mmCIF file with all atom_site columns, C-alpha atoms in Angstrom:
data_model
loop_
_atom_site.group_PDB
_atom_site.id
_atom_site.type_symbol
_atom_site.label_atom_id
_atom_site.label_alt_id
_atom_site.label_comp_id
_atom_site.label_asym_id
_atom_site.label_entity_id
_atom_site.label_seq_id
_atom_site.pdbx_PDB_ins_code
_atom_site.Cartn_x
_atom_site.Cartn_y
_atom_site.Cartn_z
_atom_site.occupancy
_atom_site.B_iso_or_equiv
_atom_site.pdbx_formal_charge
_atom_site.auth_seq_id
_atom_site.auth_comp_id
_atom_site.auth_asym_id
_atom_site.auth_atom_id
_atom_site.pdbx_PDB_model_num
ATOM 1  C CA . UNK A 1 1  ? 0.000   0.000  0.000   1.00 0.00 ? 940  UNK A CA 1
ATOM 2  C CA . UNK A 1 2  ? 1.401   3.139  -0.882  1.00 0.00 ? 941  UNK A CA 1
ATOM 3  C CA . UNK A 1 3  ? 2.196   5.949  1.669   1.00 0.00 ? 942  UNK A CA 1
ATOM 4  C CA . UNK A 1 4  ? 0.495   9.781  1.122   1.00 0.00 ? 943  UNK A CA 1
ATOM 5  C CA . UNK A 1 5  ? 3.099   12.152 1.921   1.00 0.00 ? 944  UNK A CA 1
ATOM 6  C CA . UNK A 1 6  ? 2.128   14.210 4.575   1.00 0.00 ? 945  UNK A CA 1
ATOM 7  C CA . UNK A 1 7  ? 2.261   17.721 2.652   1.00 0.00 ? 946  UNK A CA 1
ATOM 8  C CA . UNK A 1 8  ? -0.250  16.131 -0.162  1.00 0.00 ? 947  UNK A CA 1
ATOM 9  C CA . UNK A 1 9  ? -2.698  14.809 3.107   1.00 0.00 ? 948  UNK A CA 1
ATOM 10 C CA . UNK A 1 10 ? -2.498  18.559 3.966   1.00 0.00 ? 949  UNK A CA 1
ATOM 11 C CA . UNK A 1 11 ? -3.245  20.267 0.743   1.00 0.00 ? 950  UNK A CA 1
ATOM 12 C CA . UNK A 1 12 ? -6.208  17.502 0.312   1.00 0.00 ? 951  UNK A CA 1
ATOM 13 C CA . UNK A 1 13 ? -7.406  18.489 3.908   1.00 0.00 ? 952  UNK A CA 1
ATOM 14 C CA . UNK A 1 14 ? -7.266  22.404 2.889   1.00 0.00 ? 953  UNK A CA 1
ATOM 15 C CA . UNK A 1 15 ? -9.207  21.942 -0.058  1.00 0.00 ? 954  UNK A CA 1
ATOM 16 C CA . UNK A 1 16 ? -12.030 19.539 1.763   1.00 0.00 ? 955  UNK A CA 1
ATOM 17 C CA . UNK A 1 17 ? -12.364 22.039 4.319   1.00 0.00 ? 956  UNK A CA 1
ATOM 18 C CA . UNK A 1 18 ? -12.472 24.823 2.610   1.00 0.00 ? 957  UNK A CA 1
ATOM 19 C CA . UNK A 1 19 ? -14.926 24.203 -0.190  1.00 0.00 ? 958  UNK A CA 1
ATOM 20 C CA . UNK A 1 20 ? -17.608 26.631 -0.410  1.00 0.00 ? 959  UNK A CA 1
ATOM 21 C CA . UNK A 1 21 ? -21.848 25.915 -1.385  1.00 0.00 ? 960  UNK A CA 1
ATOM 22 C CA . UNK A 1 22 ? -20.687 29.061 -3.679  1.00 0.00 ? 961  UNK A CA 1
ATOM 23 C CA . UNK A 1 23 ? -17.586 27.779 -5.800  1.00 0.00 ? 962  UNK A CA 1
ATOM 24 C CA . UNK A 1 24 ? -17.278 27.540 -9.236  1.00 0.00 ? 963  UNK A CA 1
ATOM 25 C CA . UNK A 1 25 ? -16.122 25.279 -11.692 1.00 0.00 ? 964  UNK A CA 1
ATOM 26 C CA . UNK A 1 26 ? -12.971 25.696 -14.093 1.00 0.00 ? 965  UNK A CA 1
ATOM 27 C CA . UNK A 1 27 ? -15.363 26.389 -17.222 1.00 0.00 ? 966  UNK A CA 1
ATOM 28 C CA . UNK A 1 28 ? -17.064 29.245 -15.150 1.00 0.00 ? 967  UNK A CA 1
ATOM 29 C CA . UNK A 1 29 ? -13.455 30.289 -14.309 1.00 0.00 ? 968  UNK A CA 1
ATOM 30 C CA . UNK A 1 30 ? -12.026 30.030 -17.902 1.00 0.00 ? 969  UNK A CA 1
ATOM 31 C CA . UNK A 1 31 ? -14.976 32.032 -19.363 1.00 0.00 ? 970  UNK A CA 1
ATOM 32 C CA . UNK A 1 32 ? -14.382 35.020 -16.797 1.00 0.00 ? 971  UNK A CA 1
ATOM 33 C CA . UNK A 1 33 ? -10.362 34.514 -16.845 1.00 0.00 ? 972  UNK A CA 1
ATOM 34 C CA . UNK A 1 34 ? -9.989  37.424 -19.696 1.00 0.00 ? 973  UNK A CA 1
ATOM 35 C CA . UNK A 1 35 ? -12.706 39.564 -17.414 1.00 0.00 ? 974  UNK A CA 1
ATOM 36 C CA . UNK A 1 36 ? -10.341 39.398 -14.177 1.00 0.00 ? 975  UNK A CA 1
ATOM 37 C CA . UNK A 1 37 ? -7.257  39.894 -15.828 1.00 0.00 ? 976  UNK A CA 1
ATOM 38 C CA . UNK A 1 38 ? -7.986  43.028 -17.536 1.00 0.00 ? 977  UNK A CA 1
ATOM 39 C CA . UNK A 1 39 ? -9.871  43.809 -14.071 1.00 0.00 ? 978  UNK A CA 1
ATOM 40 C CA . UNK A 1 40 ? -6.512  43.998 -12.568 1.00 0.00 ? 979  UNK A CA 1
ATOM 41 C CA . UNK A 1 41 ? -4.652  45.641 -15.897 1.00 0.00 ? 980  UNK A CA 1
ATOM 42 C CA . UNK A 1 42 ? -6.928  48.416 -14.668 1.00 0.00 ? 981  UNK A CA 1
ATOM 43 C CA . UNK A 1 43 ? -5.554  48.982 -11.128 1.00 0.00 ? 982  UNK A CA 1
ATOM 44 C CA . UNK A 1 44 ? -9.154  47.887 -10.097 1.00 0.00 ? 983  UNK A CA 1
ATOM 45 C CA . UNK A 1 45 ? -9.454  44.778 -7.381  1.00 0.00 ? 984  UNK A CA 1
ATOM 46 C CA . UNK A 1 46 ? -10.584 41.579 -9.580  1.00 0.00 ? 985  UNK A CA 1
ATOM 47 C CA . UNK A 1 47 ? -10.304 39.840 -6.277  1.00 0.00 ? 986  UNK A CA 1
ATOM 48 C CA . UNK A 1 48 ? -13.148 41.965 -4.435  1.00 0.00 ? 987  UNK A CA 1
ATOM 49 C CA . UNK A 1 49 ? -14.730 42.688 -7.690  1.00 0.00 ? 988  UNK A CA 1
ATOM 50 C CA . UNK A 1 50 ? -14.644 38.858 -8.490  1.00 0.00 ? 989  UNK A CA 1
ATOM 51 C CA . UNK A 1 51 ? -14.654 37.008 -5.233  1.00 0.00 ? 990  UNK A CA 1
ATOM 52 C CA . UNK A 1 52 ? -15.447 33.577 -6.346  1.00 0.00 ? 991  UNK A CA 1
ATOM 53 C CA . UNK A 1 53 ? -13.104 33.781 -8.893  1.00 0.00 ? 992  UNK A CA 1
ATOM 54 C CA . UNK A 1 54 ? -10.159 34.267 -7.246  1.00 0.00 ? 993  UNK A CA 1
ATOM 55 C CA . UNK A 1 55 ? -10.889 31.429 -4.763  1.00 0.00 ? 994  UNK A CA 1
ATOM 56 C CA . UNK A 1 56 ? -10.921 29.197 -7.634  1.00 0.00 ? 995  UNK A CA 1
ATOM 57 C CA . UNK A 1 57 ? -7.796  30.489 -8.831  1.00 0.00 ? 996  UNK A CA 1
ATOM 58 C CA . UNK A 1 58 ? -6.317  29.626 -5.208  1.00 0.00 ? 997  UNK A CA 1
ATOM 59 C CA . UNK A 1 59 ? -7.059  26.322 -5.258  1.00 0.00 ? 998  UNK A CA 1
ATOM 60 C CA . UNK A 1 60 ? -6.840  25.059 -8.893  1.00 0.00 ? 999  UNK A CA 1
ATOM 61 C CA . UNK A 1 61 ? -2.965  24.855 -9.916  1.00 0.00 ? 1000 UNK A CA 1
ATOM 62 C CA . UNK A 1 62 ? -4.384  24.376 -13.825 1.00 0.00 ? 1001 UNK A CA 1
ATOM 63 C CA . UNK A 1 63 ? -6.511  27.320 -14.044 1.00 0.00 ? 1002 UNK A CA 1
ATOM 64 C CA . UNK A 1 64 ? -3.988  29.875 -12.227 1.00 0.00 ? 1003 UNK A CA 1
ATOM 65 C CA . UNK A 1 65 ? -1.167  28.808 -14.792 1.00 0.00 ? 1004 UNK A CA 1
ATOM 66 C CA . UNK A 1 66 ? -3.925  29.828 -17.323 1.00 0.00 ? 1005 UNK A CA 1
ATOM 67 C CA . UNK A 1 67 ? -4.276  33.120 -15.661 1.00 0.00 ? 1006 UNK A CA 1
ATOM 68 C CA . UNK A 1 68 ? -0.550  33.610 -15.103 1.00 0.00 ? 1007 UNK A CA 1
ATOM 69 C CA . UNK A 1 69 ? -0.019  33.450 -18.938 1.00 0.00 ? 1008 UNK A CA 1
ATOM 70 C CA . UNK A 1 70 ? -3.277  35.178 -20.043 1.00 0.00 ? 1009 UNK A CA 1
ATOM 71 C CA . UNK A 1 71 ? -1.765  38.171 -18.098 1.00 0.00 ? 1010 UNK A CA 1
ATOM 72 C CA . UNK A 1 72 ? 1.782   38.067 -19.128 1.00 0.00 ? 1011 UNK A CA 1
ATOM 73 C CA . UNK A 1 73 ? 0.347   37.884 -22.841 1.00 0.00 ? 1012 UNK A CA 1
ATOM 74 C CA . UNK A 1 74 ? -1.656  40.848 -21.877 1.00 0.00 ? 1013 UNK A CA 1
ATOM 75 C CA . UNK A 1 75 ? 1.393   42.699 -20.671 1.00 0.00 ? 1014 UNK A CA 1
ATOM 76 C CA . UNK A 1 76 ? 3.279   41.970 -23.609 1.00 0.00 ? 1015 UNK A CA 1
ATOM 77 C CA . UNK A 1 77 ? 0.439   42.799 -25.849 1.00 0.00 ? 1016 UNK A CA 1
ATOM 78 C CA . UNK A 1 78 ? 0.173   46.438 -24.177 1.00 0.00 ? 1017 UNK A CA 1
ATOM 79 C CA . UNK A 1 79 ? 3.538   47.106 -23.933 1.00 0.00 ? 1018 UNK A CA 1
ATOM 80 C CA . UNK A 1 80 ? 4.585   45.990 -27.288 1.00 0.00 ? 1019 UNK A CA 1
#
């Protein structure tokens, strides 16, 4: 029988205990991704603006690498 390391038993605990009846999904996320990211181009708060959001973005390693490079191609985009 294979052994869970104990940081992976932690990050599994976080996530049970901290879902939410309000969460969304990663297509809910992916859909809004462009909407938060030029949120915080702005100087505006995407995180109070978008609450739900950014709590997805927290806990889903796949969709935050999306947002990571959706706003670094944004970046680029305006600044080139």
């Amino acid at each position: 029988m294979a052994r869970i390391r104990s940081e992976t038993l932690k990050d599994l605990l976080k996530r049970v205990l901290g879902t939410r009846s309000e969460e969304i999904g990663c297509e809910t996320c992916y859909e809004k991704l462009d909407q938060f990211a030029e949120l915080e181009l702005e100087g505006k708060d995407a995180s109070e603006i978008l609450p739900l959001l950014k709590k997805h973005l927290e806990s889903c390693q796949s969709c935050n690498e999306e947002y990571k490079a959706l706003l670094t191609a944004l970046k680029e985009f305006e600044s080139g």
